[in-house]
């Protein structure tokens, strides 16, 4: 399967090799292989001669270990075992949120004030990772790494946010909050001392202080006030940094890659992301579509393969699973589909108390392990049954292909201008440099997932 | 064990289908005349999409009828509205609430101090768990929460402990403690959705350890998207090896008989030979996948929790698939009563 002419293939190597590309941001919803993609891109860029640092947020343990980082220590470490013949180097680091936050405080406040902040209970809760802090700190760290200018290229993975867009909003939200009235109100009593503060703020504060005090308790309000007051001197710095990070993301030297899997939710999120990046005038390089399924026998359709299974079935040798698979063709999700939401139980002969056995016979999901083993064809099964198994697996594959293509087409219809790199699904997990290298090759293969699949995984990296 | 629980929190690594499993569980629990509330906390409107309805407002509404006369209601919690609710719990904050909003306090609470957002979300869910009607009966027999992903769920659930520590007296403190009492009681069960792959299983193990360390009740593991086995390794190797010729003949015969309508020549032996290699390749990927799943299944078994398995729905999850999943969870006993 190759991309249709509608979409342009993403030139991954073009992005990685361009000396003007200084930052690559991988974003997308959770579970689409964002971290793996970031690591694979970093490795590929390094082996093509660039000095690269990969900033990961909360990577899976094995993936982190594959790059030689098993500590959350905020220090970029050199990744051993890469091919440095092109003169490149790879560093990797894992974000330590709290440490990053502490460092900002230490860098921007004098010693006493820094201690007051670091010891404040409200600060401790905030910095230790209330959801959202990760986004700020990831962007902060990105800004720091860029400012150090020690690397040609920074590849950054974005946090697994509730919304993949959160990290874009982080700098702005912080900025607008810092200019906000609320913070002035919060700070006023601490700065001016009780009564004077009230008088100064007039009505606003008298409405405020009562409820806040009662609600939060005097001690918590005091903690927050102390915190805010102590942070006061740093706010100018925060604002400046937030603005700088935002501009950095808009810089032409930044390339956003939206990462997705060919699934409805992930691609919907990807579409939002593409639109949002455009609205923020941030440079989108393209879409990376991970885990795309392919077939070397795509000309044999699912329908025809299943029809052939039925022919074999006529000989009475195909087991029950085959019949079930046959009932779930691409356009007919099966006879179990309820057509009327108001009375779905009519399609489901499953009384709450006793209908279990009846349900099992018609369901695809039988789950007892021994039962499952019983169902798969053994090596000495009749040839027709082996053939039926091959056809059935192929039909399933073609159904997955069709579904993925529909999902992808929906995206490309909305955003035909976005270049796409398809990465063929690997049957197993990736957790070493060889695996990352193979992903990198698939990413860079501009002919798309179809031909990437024919590449020998064990072949050495292309010159 | 989960039959006792009334609050079912469903977490899982991104991409494992936790929203789908949460919805299926709500359907399963509601089966046979019960009322279940399905709560969404991440503002994605995933539930509405799953049930093929328009976006959910911030109000509880009936979203599906469960087999046997049950009802599933759904609620997408909006943090800002929940905060105003929360303030109303303590005061009649008409003008003061508006003043807070104007000053940016609501923004502060729901975005800059996002921990407060988690307080509100868990608080709202616990309120639904405890809510009773005039006759003293629970309004919902079950509440199912589509919770944040594995990496964040412990912190999310435990946020009220932290708040109770920060606000050591006063109504916020009391409210936070009341929420923690529900969350740490046997009324609550936190389930993890995983795939039979190394990373999600590892994350599940880590998540369980974190939950236990925080004293939160661990429920079950739901293994999603399991591949139904079709051919085992020995069968594929036999078909690729000494039995290749007879398998090819069987394929050729079967395809020839389906020739009508399609490209008729595809059934000819020469064409079939070209087909066999890619079909065997697909079958090998299948057995590789099965081997991966076997290892994953052994790892899941070592977690020592009840585990339930759901097969991959090849066409993606539609409403029919959701009901099938619900029925399967009941059949396997996740709802305790099946």
PDB file of C-alpha atoms in Angstrom, chain B residues 22-304:
ATOM      1  CA  UNK B  22     -15.162   1.786  30.768  1.00  0.00           C
ATOM      2  CA  UNK B  23     -18.236   2.130  28.583  1.00  0.00           C
ATOM      3  CA  UNK B  24     -18.567  -1.635  28.158  1.00  0.00           C
ATOM      4  CA  UNK B  25     -18.207  -2.109  31.904  1.00  0.00           C
ATOM      5  CA  UNK B  26     -20.932   0.462  32.569  1.00  0.00           C
ATOM      6  CA  UNK B  27     -23.211  -1.414  30.164  1.00  0.00           C
ATOM      7  CA  UNK B  28     -22.341  -4.721  31.784  1.00  0.00           C
ATOM      8  CA  UNK B  29     -22.978  -3.414  35.294  1.00  0.00           C
ATOM      9  CA  UNK B  30     -26.281  -1.853  34.271  1.00  0.00           C
ATOM     10  CA  UNK B  31     -27.510  -5.098  32.749  1.00  0.00           C
ATOM     11  CA  UNK B  32     -30.525  -6.582  34.443  1.00  0.00           C
ATOM     12  CA  UNK B  33     -32.253  -3.411  35.583  1.00  0.00           C
ATOM     13  CA  UNK B  34     -29.479  -1.470  37.274  1.00  0.00           C
ATOM     14  CA  UNK B  35     -28.510   2.174  36.845  1.00  0.00           C
ATOM     15  CA  UNK B  36     -24.922   3.026  36.068  1.00  0.00           C
ATOM     16  CA  UNK B  37     -23.334   6.438  35.626  1.00  0.00           C
ATOM     17  CA  UNK B  38     -20.416   6.657  33.222  1.00  0.00           C
ATOM     18  CA  UNK B  39     -18.195   9.613  34.058  1.00  0.00           C
ATOM     19  CA  UNK B  40     -15.683  11.249  31.746  1.00  0.00           C
ATOM     20  CA  UNK B  41     -13.047  13.474  33.314  1.00  0.00           C
ATOM     21  CA  UNK B  42     -10.670  14.361  30.534  1.00  0.00           C
ATOM     22  CA  UNK B  43     -12.898  16.512  28.376  1.00  0.00           C
ATOM     23  CA  UNK B  44     -12.429  14.463  25.240  1.00  0.00           C
ATOM     24  CA  UNK B  45     -16.056  13.639  24.575  1.00  0.00           C
ATOM     25  CA  UNK B  46     -14.954  10.076  23.940  1.00  0.00           C
ATOM     26  CA  UNK B  47     -18.130   8.689  25.470  1.00  0.00           C
ATOM     27  CA  UNK B  48     -20.384  10.666  23.145  1.00  0.00           C
ATOM     28  CA  UNK B  49     -18.426   9.417  20.152  1.00  0.00           C
ATOM     29  CA  UNK B  50     -18.570   5.856  21.373  1.00  0.00           C
ATOM     30  CA  UNK B  51     -22.312   5.932  21.832  1.00  0.00           C
ATOM     31  CA  UNK B  52     -22.724   7.842  18.602  1.00  0.00           C
ATOM     32  CA  UNK B  53     -24.509  10.795  20.172  1.00  0.00           C
ATOM     33  CA  UNK B  54     -23.845  14.521  20.200  1.00  0.00           C
ATOM     34  CA  UNK B  55     -21.351  16.027  22.648  1.00  0.00           C
ATOM     35  CA  UNK B  56     -22.362  15.603  26.267  1.00  0.00           C
ATOM     36  CA  UNK B  57     -23.234  18.730  28.235  1.00  0.00           C
ATOM     37  CA  UNK B  58     -22.284  19.054  31.882  1.00  0.00           C
ATOM     38  CA  UNK B  59     -25.306  17.198  33.091  1.00  0.00           C
ATOM     39  CA  UNK B  60     -26.195  13.588  33.674  1.00  0.00           C
ATOM     40  CA  UNK B  61     -28.226  12.128  30.876  1.00  0.00           C
ATOM     41  CA  UNK B  62     -29.365   8.710  29.814  1.00  0.00           C
ATOM     42  CA  UNK B  63     -27.136   7.507  27.035  1.00  0.00           C
ATOM     43  CA  UNK B  64     -27.949   3.827  26.552  1.00  0.00           C
ATOM     44  CA  UNK B  65     -30.254   1.024  27.544  1.00  0.00           C
ATOM     45  CA  UNK B  66     -28.491  -2.019  28.888  1.00  0.00           C
ATOM     46  CA  UNK B  67     -29.595  -5.587  28.236  1.00  0.00           C
ATOM     47  CA  UNK B  68     -32.330  -6.610  30.657  1.00  0.00           C
ATOM     48  CA  UNK B  69     -33.735  -3.127  31.241  1.00  0.00           C
ATOM     49  CA  UNK B  70     -30.793  -1.327  32.806  1.00  0.00           C
ATOM     50  CA  UNK B  71     -29.788   2.226  32.097  1.00  0.00           C
ATOM     51  CA  UNK B  72     -26.453   3.845  31.475  1.00  0.00           C
ATOM     52  CA  UNK B  73     -26.264   7.556  32.177  1.00  0.00           C
ATOM     53  CA  UNK B  74     -23.270   9.643  31.241  1.00  0.00           C
ATOM     54  CA  UNK B  75     -21.630  12.773  32.528  1.00  0.00           C
ATOM     55  CA  UNK B  76     -18.707  14.685  31.063  1.00  0.00           C
ATOM     56  CA  UNK B  77     -17.374  16.663  33.986  1.00  0.00           C
ATOM     57  CA  UNK B  78     -16.351  20.192  33.196  1.00  0.00           C
ATOM     58  CA  UNK B  79     -13.817  21.440  35.699  1.00  0.00           C
ATOM     59  CA  UNK B  80     -14.951  25.058  35.696  1.00  0.00           C
ATOM     60  CA  UNK B  81     -18.593  24.187  36.271  1.00  0.00           C
ATOM     61  CA  UNK B  82     -17.581  21.649  38.888  1.00  0.00           C
ATOM     62  CA  UNK B  83     -15.680  24.347  40.736  1.00  0.00           C
ATOM     63  CA  UNK B  84     -18.745  26.559  40.884  1.00  0.00           C
ATOM     64  CA  UNK B  85     -20.730  23.545  42.121  1.00  0.00           C
ATOM     65  CA  UNK B  86     -18.073  22.980  44.685  1.00  0.00           C
ATOM     66  CA  UNK B  87     -18.185  26.530  45.931  1.00  0.00           C
ATOM     67  CA  UNK B  88     -21.964  26.303  46.134  1.00  0.00           C
ATOM     68  CA  UNK B  89     -21.562  23.325  48.423  1.00  0.00           C
ATOM     69  CA  UNK B  90     -20.190  25.649  51.053  1.00  0.00           C
ATOM     70  CA  UNK B  91     -21.656  29.049  50.312  1.00  0.00           C
ATOM     71  CA  UNK B  92     -24.235  30.731  48.269  1.00  0.00           C
ATOM     72  CA  UNK B  93     -21.555  32.285  46.169  1.00  0.00           C
ATOM     73  CA  UNK B  94     -23.668  34.145  43.660  1.00  0.00           C
ATOM     74  CA  UNK B  95     -21.842  37.422  43.282  1.00  0.00           C
ATOM     75  CA  UNK B  96     -18.678  36.235  44.940  1.00  0.00           C
ATOM     76  CA  UNK B  97     -18.523  33.333  42.482  1.00  0.00           C
ATOM     77  CA  UNK B  98     -18.824  35.778  39.621  1.00  0.00           C
ATOM     78  CA  UNK B  99     -16.196  37.982  41.215  1.00  0.00           C
ATOM     79  CA  UNK B 100     -13.878  35.024  41.508  1.00  0.00           C
ATOM     80  CA  UNK B 101     -14.422  34.258  37.867  1.00  0.00           C
ATOM     81  CA  UNK B 102     -13.790  37.829  36.860  1.00  0.00           C
ATOM     82  CA  UNK B 103     -10.600  37.961  38.845  1.00  0.00           C
ATOM     83  CA  UNK B 104      -9.314  34.872  37.124  1.00  0.00           C
ATOM     84  CA  UNK B 105      -9.577  32.700  40.220  1.00  0.00           C
ATOM     85  CA  UNK B 106     -11.477  30.044  38.315  1.00  0.00           C
ATOM     86  CA  UNK B 107      -8.788  29.977  35.648  1.00  0.00           C
ATOM     87  CA  UNK B 108      -6.239  29.786  38.391  1.00  0.00           C
ATOM     88  CA  UNK B 109      -7.963  26.896  40.080  1.00  0.00           C
ATOM     89  CA  UNK B 110      -8.657  24.886  36.948  1.00  0.00           C
ATOM     90  CA  UNK B 111      -5.524  25.520  34.947  1.00  0.00           C
ATOM     91  CA  UNK B 112      -2.656  27.057  36.858  1.00  0.00           C
ATOM     92  CA  UNK B 113      -3.189  24.900  39.889  1.00  0.00           C
ATOM     93  CA  UNK B 114      -4.479  21.911  37.994  1.00  0.00           C
ATOM     94  CA  UNK B 115      -4.327  19.775  41.095  1.00  0.00           C
ATOM     95  CA  UNK B 116      -7.520  21.540  42.060  1.00  0.00           C
ATOM     96  CA  UNK B 117      -9.069  20.353  38.845  1.00  0.00           C
ATOM     97  CA  UNK B 118      -8.422  16.770  39.937  1.00  0.00           C
ATOM     98  CA  UNK B 119      -9.958  17.563  43.330  1.00  0.00           C
ATOM     99  CA  UNK B 120     -13.105  18.713  41.610  1.00  0.00           C
ATOM    100  CA  UNK B 121     -13.295  15.769  39.240  1.00  0.00           C
ATOM    101  CA  UNK B 122     -12.840  13.107  41.887  1.00  0.00           C
ATOM    102  CA  UNK B 123     -15.136  15.015  44.222  1.00  0.00           C
ATOM    103  CA  UNK B 124     -17.919  15.083  41.659  1.00  0.00           C
ATOM    104  CA  UNK B 125     -17.605  11.349  40.992  1.00  0.00           C
ATOM    105  CA  UNK B 126     -17.690  10.538  44.690  1.00  0.00           C
ATOM    106  CA  UNK B 127     -20.733  12.753  45.116  1.00  0.00           C
ATOM    107  CA  UNK B 128     -22.516  10.655  42.474  1.00  0.00           C
ATOM    108  CA  UNK B 129     -21.509   7.481  44.290  1.00  0.00           C
ATOM    109  CA  UNK B 130     -22.956   8.707  47.572  1.00  0.00           C
ATOM    110  CA  UNK B 131     -26.051  10.432  46.213  1.00  0.00           C
ATOM    111  CA  UNK B 132     -29.371   9.025  47.462  1.00  0.00           C
ATOM    112  CA  UNK B 133     -32.942   9.710  46.483  1.00  0.00           C
ATOM    113  CA  UNK B 134     -35.753  10.643  48.890  1.00  0.00           C
ATOM    114  CA  UNK B 135     -36.372   7.046  49.821  1.00  0.00           C
ATOM    115  CA  UNK B 136     -32.748   6.658  50.850  1.00  0.00           C
ATOM    116  CA  UNK B 137     -31.782   4.476  47.906  1.00  0.00           C
ATOM    117  CA  UNK B 138     -28.664   5.150  45.904  1.00  0.00           C
ATOM    118  CA  UNK B 139     -29.455   7.072  42.738  1.00  0.00           C
ATOM    119  CA  UNK B 140     -26.816   5.076  40.861  1.00  0.00           C
ATOM    120  CA  UNK B 141     -26.076   1.462  41.602  1.00  0.00           C
ATOM    121  CA  UNK B 142     -22.690   1.921  39.958  1.00  0.00           C
ATOM    122  CA  UNK B 143     -20.445   4.756  38.887  1.00  0.00           C
ATOM    123  CA  UNK B 144     -17.813   3.985  36.267  1.00  0.00           C
ATOM    124  CA  UNK B 145     -15.082   6.535  35.717  1.00  0.00           C
ATOM    125  CA  UNK B 146     -13.052   6.819  32.547  1.00  0.00           C
ATOM    126  CA  UNK B 147      -9.983   7.960  34.464  1.00  0.00           C
ATOM    127  CA  UNK B 148      -6.638   9.462  33.415  1.00  0.00           C
ATOM    128  CA  UNK B 149      -4.019   7.072  32.013  1.00  0.00           C
ATOM    129  CA  UNK B 150      -1.973   4.674  34.140  1.00  0.00           C
ATOM    130  CA  UNK B 151       0.943   7.034  34.663  1.00  0.00           C
ATOM    131  CA  UNK B 152      -1.258   9.674  36.246  1.00  0.00           C
ATOM    132  CA  UNK B 153      -4.098   7.790  37.878  1.00  0.00           C
ATOM    133  CA  UNK B 154      -2.633   7.329  41.353  1.00  0.00           C
ATOM    134  CA  UNK B 155      -1.775  10.959  41.670  1.00  0.00           C
ATOM    135  CA  UNK B 156      -5.181  11.869  40.288  1.00  0.00           C
ATOM    136  CA  UNK B 157      -7.033   9.748  42.833  1.00  0.00           C
ATOM    137  CA  UNK B 158      -4.747  10.682  45.646  1.00  0.00           C
ATOM    138  CA  UNK B 159      -4.957  14.411  45.070  1.00  0.00           C
ATOM    139  CA  UNK B 160      -7.428  14.854  47.894  1.00  0.00           C
ATOM    140  CA  UNK B 161      -4.956  13.383  50.341  1.00  0.00           C
ATOM    141  CA  UNK B 162      -2.553  16.034  49.269  1.00  0.00           C
ATOM    142  CA  UNK B 163      -5.191  18.742  49.558  1.00  0.00           C
ATOM    143  CA  UNK B 164      -6.203  17.535  52.999  1.00  0.00           C
ATOM    144  CA  UNK B 165      -2.563  17.939  53.957  1.00  0.00           C
ATOM    145  CA  UNK B 166      -2.361  21.421  52.487  1.00  0.00           C
ATOM    146  CA  UNK B 167      -5.617  22.705  53.906  1.00  0.00           C
ATOM    147  CA  UNK B 168      -5.406  21.311  57.389  1.00  0.00           C
ATOM    148  CA  UNK B 169      -8.735  22.659  58.590  1.00  0.00           C
ATOM    149  CA  UNK B 170     -11.915  24.044  57.119  1.00  0.00           C
ATOM    150  CA  UNK B 171     -14.434  22.840  54.577  1.00  0.00           C
ATOM    151  CA  UNK B 172     -11.892  22.034  51.858  1.00  0.00           C
ATOM    152  CA  UNK B 173     -10.087  19.786  54.282  1.00  0.00           C
ATOM    153  CA  UNK B 174     -13.308  18.033  55.275  1.00  0.00           C
ATOM    154  CA  UNK B 175     -14.465  17.613  51.709  1.00  0.00           C
ATOM    155  CA  UNK B 176     -11.076  16.219  50.679  1.00  0.00           C
ATOM    156  CA  UNK B 177     -11.187  13.705  53.484  1.00  0.00           C
ATOM    157  CA  UNK B 178     -14.716  12.632  52.633  1.00  0.00           C
ATOM    158  CA  UNK B 179     -13.633  11.962  49.047  1.00  0.00           C
ATOM    159  CA  UNK B 180     -10.621   9.951  50.185  1.00  0.00           C
ATOM    160  CA  UNK B 181     -12.832   7.854  52.455  1.00  0.00           C
ATOM    161  CA  UNK B 182     -14.854   6.780  49.421  1.00  0.00           C
ATOM    162  CA  UNK B 183     -11.812   6.228  47.227  1.00  0.00           C
ATOM    163  CA  UNK B 184      -9.967   4.127  49.773  1.00  0.00           C
ATOM    164  CA  UNK B 185     -12.966   2.027  50.748  1.00  0.00           C
ATOM    165  CA  UNK B 186     -13.890  -1.360  49.293  1.00  0.00           C
ATOM    166  CA  UNK B 187     -16.656   0.528  47.505  1.00  0.00           C
ATOM    167  CA  UNK B 188     -14.013   1.565  44.998  1.00  0.00           C
ATOM    168  CA  UNK B 189     -12.063  -0.629  42.567  1.00  0.00           C
ATOM    169  CA  UNK B 190      -9.416   0.687  40.209  1.00  0.00           C
ATOM    170  CA  UNK B 191      -9.066  -1.386  37.055  1.00  0.00           C
ATOM    171  CA  UNK B 192      -6.305  -1.291  34.482  1.00  0.00           C
ATOM    172  CA  UNK B 193      -6.791  -1.879  30.797  1.00  0.00           C
ATOM    173  CA  UNK B 194      -3.788  -3.334  29.022  1.00  0.00           C
ATOM    174  CA  UNK B 195      -2.745  -4.992  25.811  1.00  0.00           C
ATOM    175  CA  UNK B 196      -0.684  -8.169  25.792  1.00  0.00           C
ATOM    176  CA  UNK B 197       2.410  -6.205  24.880  1.00  0.00           C
ATOM    177  CA  UNK B 198       5.481  -5.566  26.923  1.00  0.00           C
ATOM    178  CA  UNK B 199       5.159  -1.833  27.557  1.00  0.00           C
ATOM    179  CA  UNK B 200       1.498  -1.672  28.565  1.00  0.00           C
ATOM    180  CA  UNK B 201       1.878  -4.723  30.814  1.00  0.00           C
ATOM    181  CA  UNK B 202       4.930  -3.172  32.466  1.00  0.00           C
ATOM    182  CA  UNK B 203       3.048   0.088  32.970  1.00  0.00           C
ATOM    183  CA  UNK B 204       0.166  -1.829  34.478  1.00  0.00           C
ATOM    184  CA  UNK B 205       2.497  -3.514  36.954  1.00  0.00           C
ATOM    185  CA  UNK B 206       3.982  -0.122  37.862  1.00  0.00           C
ATOM    186  CA  UNK B 207       0.520   1.406  38.179  1.00  0.00           C
ATOM    187  CA  UNK B 208      -0.645  -1.359  40.510  1.00  0.00           C
ATOM    188  CA  UNK B 209       2.420  -0.911  42.699  1.00  0.00           C
ATOM    189  CA  UNK B 210       1.801   2.840  42.895  1.00  0.00           C
ATOM    190  CA  UNK B 211      -1.858   2.367  43.755  1.00  0.00           C
ATOM    191  CA  UNK B 212      -1.032  -0.093  46.488  1.00  0.00           C
ATOM    192  CA  UNK B 213       1.626   2.203  47.921  1.00  0.00           C
ATOM    193  CA  UNK B 214      -1.009   4.929  48.106  1.00  0.00           C
ATOM    194  CA  UNK B 215      -3.466   2.586  49.828  1.00  0.00           C
ATOM    195  CA  UNK B 216      -5.950   2.712  46.979  1.00  0.00           C
ATOM    196  CA  UNK B 217      -8.001  -0.388  46.140  1.00  0.00           C
ATOM    197  CA  UNK B 218      -6.797  -2.313  43.100  1.00  0.00           C
ATOM    198  CA  UNK B 219      -9.533  -4.039  41.120  1.00  0.00           C
ATOM    199  CA  UNK B 220      -8.898  -6.116  38.019  1.00  0.00           C
ATOM    200  CA  UNK B 221      -6.890  -6.172  34.822  1.00  0.00           C
ATOM    201  CA  UNK B 222      -8.812  -6.024  31.565  1.00  0.00           C
ATOM    202  CA  UNK B 223      -6.769  -7.341  28.678  1.00  0.00           C
ATOM    203  CA  UNK B 224      -8.015  -5.715  25.512  1.00  0.00           C
ATOM    204  CA  UNK B 225      -7.583  -6.402  21.801  1.00  0.00           C
ATOM    205  CA  UNK B 226      -6.491 -10.021  22.192  1.00  0.00           C
ATOM    206  CA  UNK B 227      -5.963 -11.724  18.821  1.00  0.00           C
ATOM    207  CA  UNK B 228      -8.026 -14.864  18.363  1.00  0.00           C
ATOM    208  CA  UNK B 229      -5.541 -17.609  17.473  1.00  0.00           C
ATOM    209  CA  UNK B 230      -6.086 -19.068  14.025  1.00  0.00           C
ATOM    210  CA  UNK B 231      -2.907 -20.993  13.262  1.00  0.00           C
ATOM    211  CA  UNK B 232      -0.151 -22.005  15.615  1.00  0.00           C
ATOM    212  CA  UNK B 233       3.539 -21.887  14.884  1.00  0.00           C
ATOM    213  CA  UNK B 234       3.901 -25.542  14.009  1.00  0.00           C
ATOM    214  CA  UNK B 235       0.974 -25.311  11.609  1.00  0.00           C
ATOM    215  CA  UNK B 236       2.472 -22.298   9.834  1.00  0.00           C
ATOM    216  CA  UNK B 237       5.867 -23.985   9.571  1.00  0.00           C
ATOM    217  CA  UNK B 238       4.240 -27.149   8.233  1.00  0.00           C
ATOM    218  CA  UNK B 239       2.348 -25.111   5.656  1.00  0.00           C
ATOM    219  CA  UNK B 240       5.556 -23.335   4.704  1.00  0.00           C
ATOM    220  CA  UNK B 241       7.580 -26.564   4.648  1.00  0.00           C
ATOM    221  CA  UNK B 242       6.762 -30.145   3.860  1.00  0.00           C
ATOM    222  CA  UNK B 243       3.054 -29.543   3.373  1.00  0.00           C
ATOM    223  CA  UNK B 244       3.398 -26.474   1.185  1.00  0.00           C
ATOM    224  CA  UNK B 245       2.372 -28.235  -2.020  1.00  0.00           C
ATOM    225  CA  UNK B 246      -0.896 -29.612  -0.640  1.00  0.00           C
ATOM    226  CA  UNK B 247      -1.749 -26.289   1.033  1.00  0.00           C
ATOM    227  CA  UNK B 248      -1.114 -24.552  -2.281  1.00  0.00           C
ATOM    228  CA  UNK B 249      -3.431 -27.014  -4.035  1.00  0.00           C
ATOM    229  CA  UNK B 250      -6.139 -26.424  -1.425  1.00  0.00           C
ATOM    230  CA  UNK B 251      -5.774 -22.671  -1.822  1.00  0.00           C
ATOM    231  CA  UNK B 252      -5.847 -22.886  -5.595  1.00  0.00           C
ATOM    232  CA  UNK B 253      -8.967 -25.003  -5.526  1.00  0.00           C
ATOM    233  CA  UNK B 254     -10.789 -22.767  -3.095  1.00  0.00           C
ATOM    234  CA  UNK B 255      -9.841 -19.580  -4.931  1.00  0.00           C
ATOM    235  CA  UNK B 256     -10.773 -21.021  -8.294  1.00  0.00           C
ATOM    236  CA  UNK B 257     -14.255 -21.735  -7.073  1.00  0.00           C
ATOM    237  CA  UNK B 258     -14.618 -18.088  -6.000  1.00  0.00           C
ATOM    238  CA  UNK B 259     -13.392 -16.854  -9.344  1.00  0.00           C
ATOM    239  CA  UNK B 260     -16.766 -15.609 -10.496  1.00  0.00           C
ATOM    240  CA  UNK B 261     -17.014 -11.840 -10.489  1.00  0.00           C
ATOM    241  CA  UNK B 262     -13.419 -11.232  -9.470  1.00  0.00           C
ATOM    242  CA  UNK B 263     -10.249 -11.449 -11.473  1.00  0.00           C
ATOM    243  CA  UNK B 264     -10.780 -14.993 -12.639  1.00  0.00           C
ATOM    244  CA  UNK B 265      -7.142 -15.708 -13.289  1.00  0.00           C
ATOM    245  CA  UNK B 266      -6.234 -15.249  -9.618  1.00  0.00           C
ATOM    246  CA  UNK B 267      -7.207 -18.844  -9.042  1.00  0.00           C
ATOM    247  CA  UNK B 268      -4.663 -20.265 -11.422  1.00  0.00           C
ATOM    248  CA  UNK B 269      -1.856 -22.158  -9.857  1.00  0.00           C
ATOM    249  CA  UNK B 270       0.868 -19.756 -10.977  1.00  0.00           C
ATOM    250  CA  UNK B 271      -0.903 -16.869  -9.292  1.00  0.00           C
ATOM    251  CA  UNK B 272      -1.522 -18.904  -6.160  1.00  0.00           C
ATOM    252  CA  UNK B 273       2.176 -19.656  -5.847  1.00  0.00           C
ATOM    253  CA  UNK B 274       2.826 -15.929  -5.745  1.00  0.00           C
ATOM    254  CA  UNK B 275       0.135 -15.540  -3.086  1.00  0.00           C
ATOM    255  CA  UNK B 276       1.421 -18.220  -0.758  1.00  0.00           C
ATOM    256  CA  UNK B 277       4.589 -16.426   0.314  1.00  0.00           C
ATOM    257  CA  UNK B 278       2.849 -13.245   1.492  1.00  0.00           C
ATOM    258  CA  UNK B 279       0.077 -15.276   3.135  1.00  0.00           C
ATOM    259  CA  UNK B 280       2.669 -17.304   5.017  1.00  0.00           C
ATOM    260  CA  UNK B 281       4.403 -14.070   5.972  1.00  0.00           C
ATOM    261  CA  UNK B 282       1.150 -12.773   7.432  1.00  0.00           C
ATOM    262  CA  UNK B 283       0.652 -16.053   9.248  1.00  0.00           C
ATOM    263  CA  UNK B 284       4.156 -15.808  10.712  1.00  0.00           C
ATOM    264  CA  UNK B 285       3.394 -12.321  11.978  1.00  0.00           C
ATOM    265  CA  UNK B 286       0.261 -13.785  13.511  1.00  0.00           C
ATOM    266  CA  UNK B 287       2.173 -16.483  15.379  1.00  0.00           C
ATOM    267  CA  UNK B 288       4.784 -13.943  16.441  1.00  0.00           C
ATOM    268  CA  UNK B 289       1.978 -11.849  17.818  1.00  0.00           C
ATOM    269  CA  UNK B 290       0.533 -14.894  19.598  1.00  0.00           C
ATOM    270  CA  UNK B 291       3.908 -15.620  21.161  1.00  0.00           C
ATOM    271  CA  UNK B 292       4.129 -12.014  22.334  1.00  0.00           C
ATOM    272  CA  UNK B 293       0.651 -12.325  23.790  1.00  0.00           C
ATOM    273  CA  UNK B 294       1.536 -15.574  25.568  1.00  0.00           C
ATOM    274  CA  UNK B 295       4.442 -13.855  27.293  1.00  0.00           C
ATOM    275  CA  UNK B 296       2.230 -10.893  28.120  1.00  0.00           C
ATOM    276  CA  UNK B 297      -0.471 -13.189  29.458  1.00  0.00           C
ATOM    277  CA  UNK B 298       2.025 -14.913  31.745  1.00  0.00           C
ATOM    278  CA  UNK B 299       3.150 -11.508  33.019  1.00  0.00           C
ATOM    279  CA  UNK B 300      -0.455 -10.484  33.627  1.00  0.00           C
ATOM    280  CA  UNK B 301      -1.079 -13.730  35.503  1.00  0.00           C
ATOM    281  CA  UNK B 302       1.854 -12.923  37.777  1.00  0.00           C
ATOM    282  CA  UNK B 303       0.125  -9.713  38.829  1.00  0.00           C
ATOM    283  CA  UNK B 304      -2.176 -11.922  40.866  1.00  0.00           C
TER     284      UNK B 304
END
